[in-house]
Tab-separated table of C-alpha atoms in Angstrom:
chain	number	residue	atom	x	y	z
A	1	MET	CA	-3.293	-5.585	20.499
A	2	THR	CA	-5.221	-8.890	20.056
A	3	LEU	CA	-7.861	-8.880	17.412
A	4	SER	CA	-11.159	-10.770	17.461
A	5	ASP	CA	-11.948	-12.975	14.480
A	6	GLU	CA	-14.390	-10.325	13.159
A	7	ALA	CA	-11.721	-7.502	13.515
A	8	ARG	CA	-9.117	-9.711	11.756
A	9	GLU	CA	-11.594	-10.295	8.895
A	10	ARG	CA	-12.373	-6.644	8.628
A	11	LEU	CA	-8.655	-5.764	8.826
A	12	ALA	CA	-8.198	-8.136	5.791
A	13	ASP	CA	-10.911	-6.171	3.975
A	14	VAL	CA	-8.970	-2.891	4.672
A	15	VAL	CA	-5.759	-4.502	3.339
A	16	ALA	CA	-7.526	-5.816	0.244
A	17	LEU	CA	-9.422	-2.637	-0.583
A	18	GLN	CA	-6.796	-0.023	0.378
A	19	PRO	CA	-6.629	2.826	-0.343
A	20	THR	CA	-10.443	2.953	0.378
A	21	LYS	CA	-13.176	5.185	1.749
A	22	ASN	CA	-15.709	4.872	4.570
A	23	ALA	CA	-18.476	4.286	2.067
A	24	GLU	CA	-16.711	1.276	0.498
A	25	LEU	CA	-16.100	-0.335	3.887
A	26	GLN	CA	-19.645	0.506	4.919
A	27	ALA	CA	-21.006	-1.495	2.000
A	28	GLN	CA	-18.436	-4.328	2.558
A	29	TRP	CA	-19.282	-4.560	6.247
A	30	ASP	CA	-23.082	-3.941	5.891
A	31	MET	CA	-22.987	-0.938	8.265
A	32	ASP	CA	-25.573	1.834	8.487
A	33	SER	CA	-23.244	4.783	7.944
A	34	GLY	CA	-19.727	5.976	7.292
A	35	SER	CA	-19.729	7.226	10.864
A	36	ASP	CA	-20.209	3.569	12.031
A	37	VAL	CA	-17.168	2.612	9.979
A	38	HIS	CA	-15.038	5.379	11.452
A	39	GLN	CA	-16.131	4.408	15.054
A	40	TYR	CA	-15.259	0.767	14.296
A	41	LEU	CA	-11.850	1.667	12.845
A	42	GLU	CA	-11.024	3.803	15.849
A	43	SER	CA	-12.244	1.415	18.488
A	44	GLU	CA	-11.061	-1.953	16.945
A	45	LEU	CA	-8.371	-1.231	14.339
A	46	LYS	CA	-6.757	2.012	15.448
A	47	ASP	CA	-3.219	0.587	15.500
A	48	TYR	CA	-3.572	-0.972	12.040
A	49	TYR	CA	-4.824	1.797	9.781
A	50	TYR	CA	-4.079	5.427	8.813
A	51	ARG	CA	-5.439	7.976	6.381
A	52	ASP	CA	-3.216	9.042	3.503
A	53	GLU	CA	-2.849	12.611	2.164
A	54	ASP	CA	-6.228	12.183	0.357
A	55	SER	CA	-7.888	10.986	3.570
A	56	LEU	CA	-8.245	7.452	2.077
A	57	ILE	CA	-8.027	4.551	4.526
A	58	CYS	CA	-4.897	2.465	4.354
A	59	ALA	CA	-3.391	-0.443	6.236
A	60	THR	CA	-0.148	-0.038	8.128
A	61	PRO	CA	2.736	-2.245	7.214
A	62	GLU	CA	2.083	-4.224	10.373
A	63	ALA	CA	-1.553	-4.827	9.284
A	64	ASN	CA	-0.280	-5.935	5.822
A	65	SER	CA	2.036	-8.389	7.514
A	66	LEU	CA	-0.568	-9.549	9.960
A	67	VAL	CA	-3.081	-10.214	7.264
A	68	GLY	CA	-0.592	-11.481	4.788
A	69	ASP	CA	0.586	-13.999	7.260
A	70	ASP	CA	-2.963	-15.332	7.689
A	71	VAL	CA	-3.664	-15.414	3.982
A	72	GLU	CA	-0.474	-16.781	2.680
A	73	GLY	CA	0.665	-18.892	5.618
A	74	GLU	CA	4.163	-17.616	5.145
A	75	ILE	CA	5.901	-14.872	7.108
A	76	ASP	CA	8.237	-14.003	4.277
A	77	GLU	CA	5.775	-13.284	1.461
A	78	GLN	CA	3.754	-10.040	1.091
A	79	VAL	CA	0.823	-9.742	-1.241
A	80	VAL	CA	-0.067	-6.272	-2.500
A	81	THR	CA	-2.876	-5.173	-4.818
A	82	VAL	CA	-1.922	-1.934	-6.558
A	83	PRO	CA	-2.901	0.122	-9.637
A	84	GLY	CA	-0.910	-0.351	-12.802
A	85	LEU	CA	1.586	2.565	-12.264
A	86	GLN	CA	2.477	1.327	-8.840
A	87	ALA	CA	3.050	-2.178	-10.202
A	88	ALA	CA	5.176	-0.764	-12.957
A	89	ALA	CA	7.264	1.255	-10.461
A	90	ILE	CA	7.824	-1.915	-8.426
A	91	ASP	CA	9.101	-3.497	-11.591
A	92	VAL	CA	11.732	-0.767	-12.205
A	93	LEU	CA	12.800	0.102	-8.636
A	94	PRO	CA	16.158	-1.081	-7.315
A	95	ASP	CA	16.123	-4.221	-5.024
A	96	HIS	CA	16.002	-3.688	-1.313
A	97	ASP	CA	19.797	-4.082	-0.911
A	98	ASP	CA	20.734	-1.897	-3.849
A	99	GLU	CA	21.302	1.927	-4.027
A	100	PRO	CA	17.890	3.776	-4.040
A	101	GLN	CA	16.934	5.975	-6.932
A	102	SER	CA	15.183	9.321	-7.191
A	103	VAL	CA	11.677	10.000	-8.429
A	104	VAL	CA	13.140	11.310	-11.705
A	105	ALA	CA	15.248	8.297	-12.216
A	106	THR	CA	12.111	6.135	-11.629
A	107	LEU	CA	10.221	8.260	-14.116
A	108	HIS	CA	12.929	7.723	-16.775
A	109	ASP	CA	12.999	3.906	-16.069
A	110	LEU	CA	9.145	3.808	-16.356
A	111	ARG	CA	9.344	5.709	-19.679
A	112	ASP	CA	12.072	3.301	-20.880
A	113	ALA	CA	9.707	0.456	-19.996
A	114	GLY	CA	7.004	1.964	-22.194
A	115	HIS	CA	4.848	3.918	-19.670
A	116	ASP	CA	4.314	7.678	-19.907
A	117	PRO	CA	3.350	8.957	-16.466
A	118	GLU	CA	3.859	12.576	-15.229
A	119	VAL	CA	6.456	13.154	-12.530
A	120	ASP	CA	3.733	13.943	-9.968
A	121	GLU	CA	2.013	10.544	-10.708
A	122	VAL	CA	5.327	8.744	-10.108
A	123	ARG	CA	5.944	10.703	-6.869
A	124	SER	CA	2.327	9.837	-5.739
A	125	ALA	CA	2.771	6.168	-6.620
A	126	LEU	CA	6.071	5.940	-4.724
A	127	ARG	CA	4.562	7.615	-1.608
A	128	SER	CA	1.662	5.234	-1.688
A	129	LEU	CA	3.960	2.224	-2.048
A	130	ALA	CA	6.010	3.478	0.883
A	131	GLU	CA	2.907	3.829	3.013
A	132	LYS	CA	2.072	0.228	2.237
A	133	GLY	CA	5.515	-0.789	3.345
A	134	VAL	CA	6.485	-2.158	-0.083
A	135	VAL	CA	8.951	0.577	-0.839
A	136	GLU	CA	11.550	2.182	1.402
A	137	ARG	CA	12.050	5.944	1.252
A	138	VAL	CA	15.587	6.968	1.876
A	139	GLN	CA	16.028	10.633	2.571
A	140	ARG	CA	19.072	12.159	0.916
A	141	THR	CA	19.246	15.640	-0.716
A	142	VAL	CA	16.200	14.519	-2.491
A	143	PRO	CA	14.017	11.489	-1.487
A	144	THR	CA	15.111	8.306	-3.135
A	145	TYR	CA	13.323	4.859	-3.165
A	146	ARG	CA	14.075	1.207	-3.303
A	147	LEU	CA	12.080	-1.917	-2.553
A	148	ALA	CA	11.653	-2.559	1.158
A	149	VAL	CA	11.470	-6.280	0.734
A	150	GLU	CA	13.112	-8.899	-1.439
A	151	ARG	CA	11.570	-8.886	-4.934
A	152	ASP	CA	10.980	-12.639	-4.801
A	153	ALA	CA	9.053	-12.165	-1.495
A	154	LEU	CA	6.559	-9.881	-3.151
A	155	GLU	CA	3.501	-10.858	-5.178
A	156	VAL	CA	2.015	-7.901	-7.052
A	157	GLN	CA	-1.611	-8.061	-8.154
A	158	ARG	CA	-2.652	-5.310	-10.544
A	159	LEU	CA	-5.935	-3.604	-10.190
A	160	ASP	CA	-8.023	-3.273	-13.273
A	161	ASP	CA	-7.609	0.347	-14.212
A	162	ASP	CA	-7.114	2.421	-17.337
A	163	GLY	CA	-3.900	4.116	-16.306
A	164	ASP	CA	-0.309	2.804	-16.427
């Protein structure tokens, strides 16, 4: 699917703002309604976005790569903007070529690093990172996680938030 310049710019907005809502994109794109946003997403960016379990708009890993290539000029680097807990999880997860670890092991590593999230917050953070293509979910008896990319090829930008 070839994107117009406008569609590529708007896809970059989705990547930068994810996870986001129709209203936020409506304001960013100066559209009249959330319905207009939905129609645009479905007609122009259908292959590059999805809605997460909370119905928030997220970019696919392909969209992240496509926009990241434009922004960074390098194929091997991925920039991801995430809340503090997700950034902390990236810091403690095993590298992409190491054995993955469970949600509970990640929780313990986060607590050892000075964070105090609940297990459901960690599970949610890992799912979100997997949806962004940053973390790989490996299904075993229980789901386990590790980075999907080399740590050196990932630039993490923390969102300003109150949580860990």
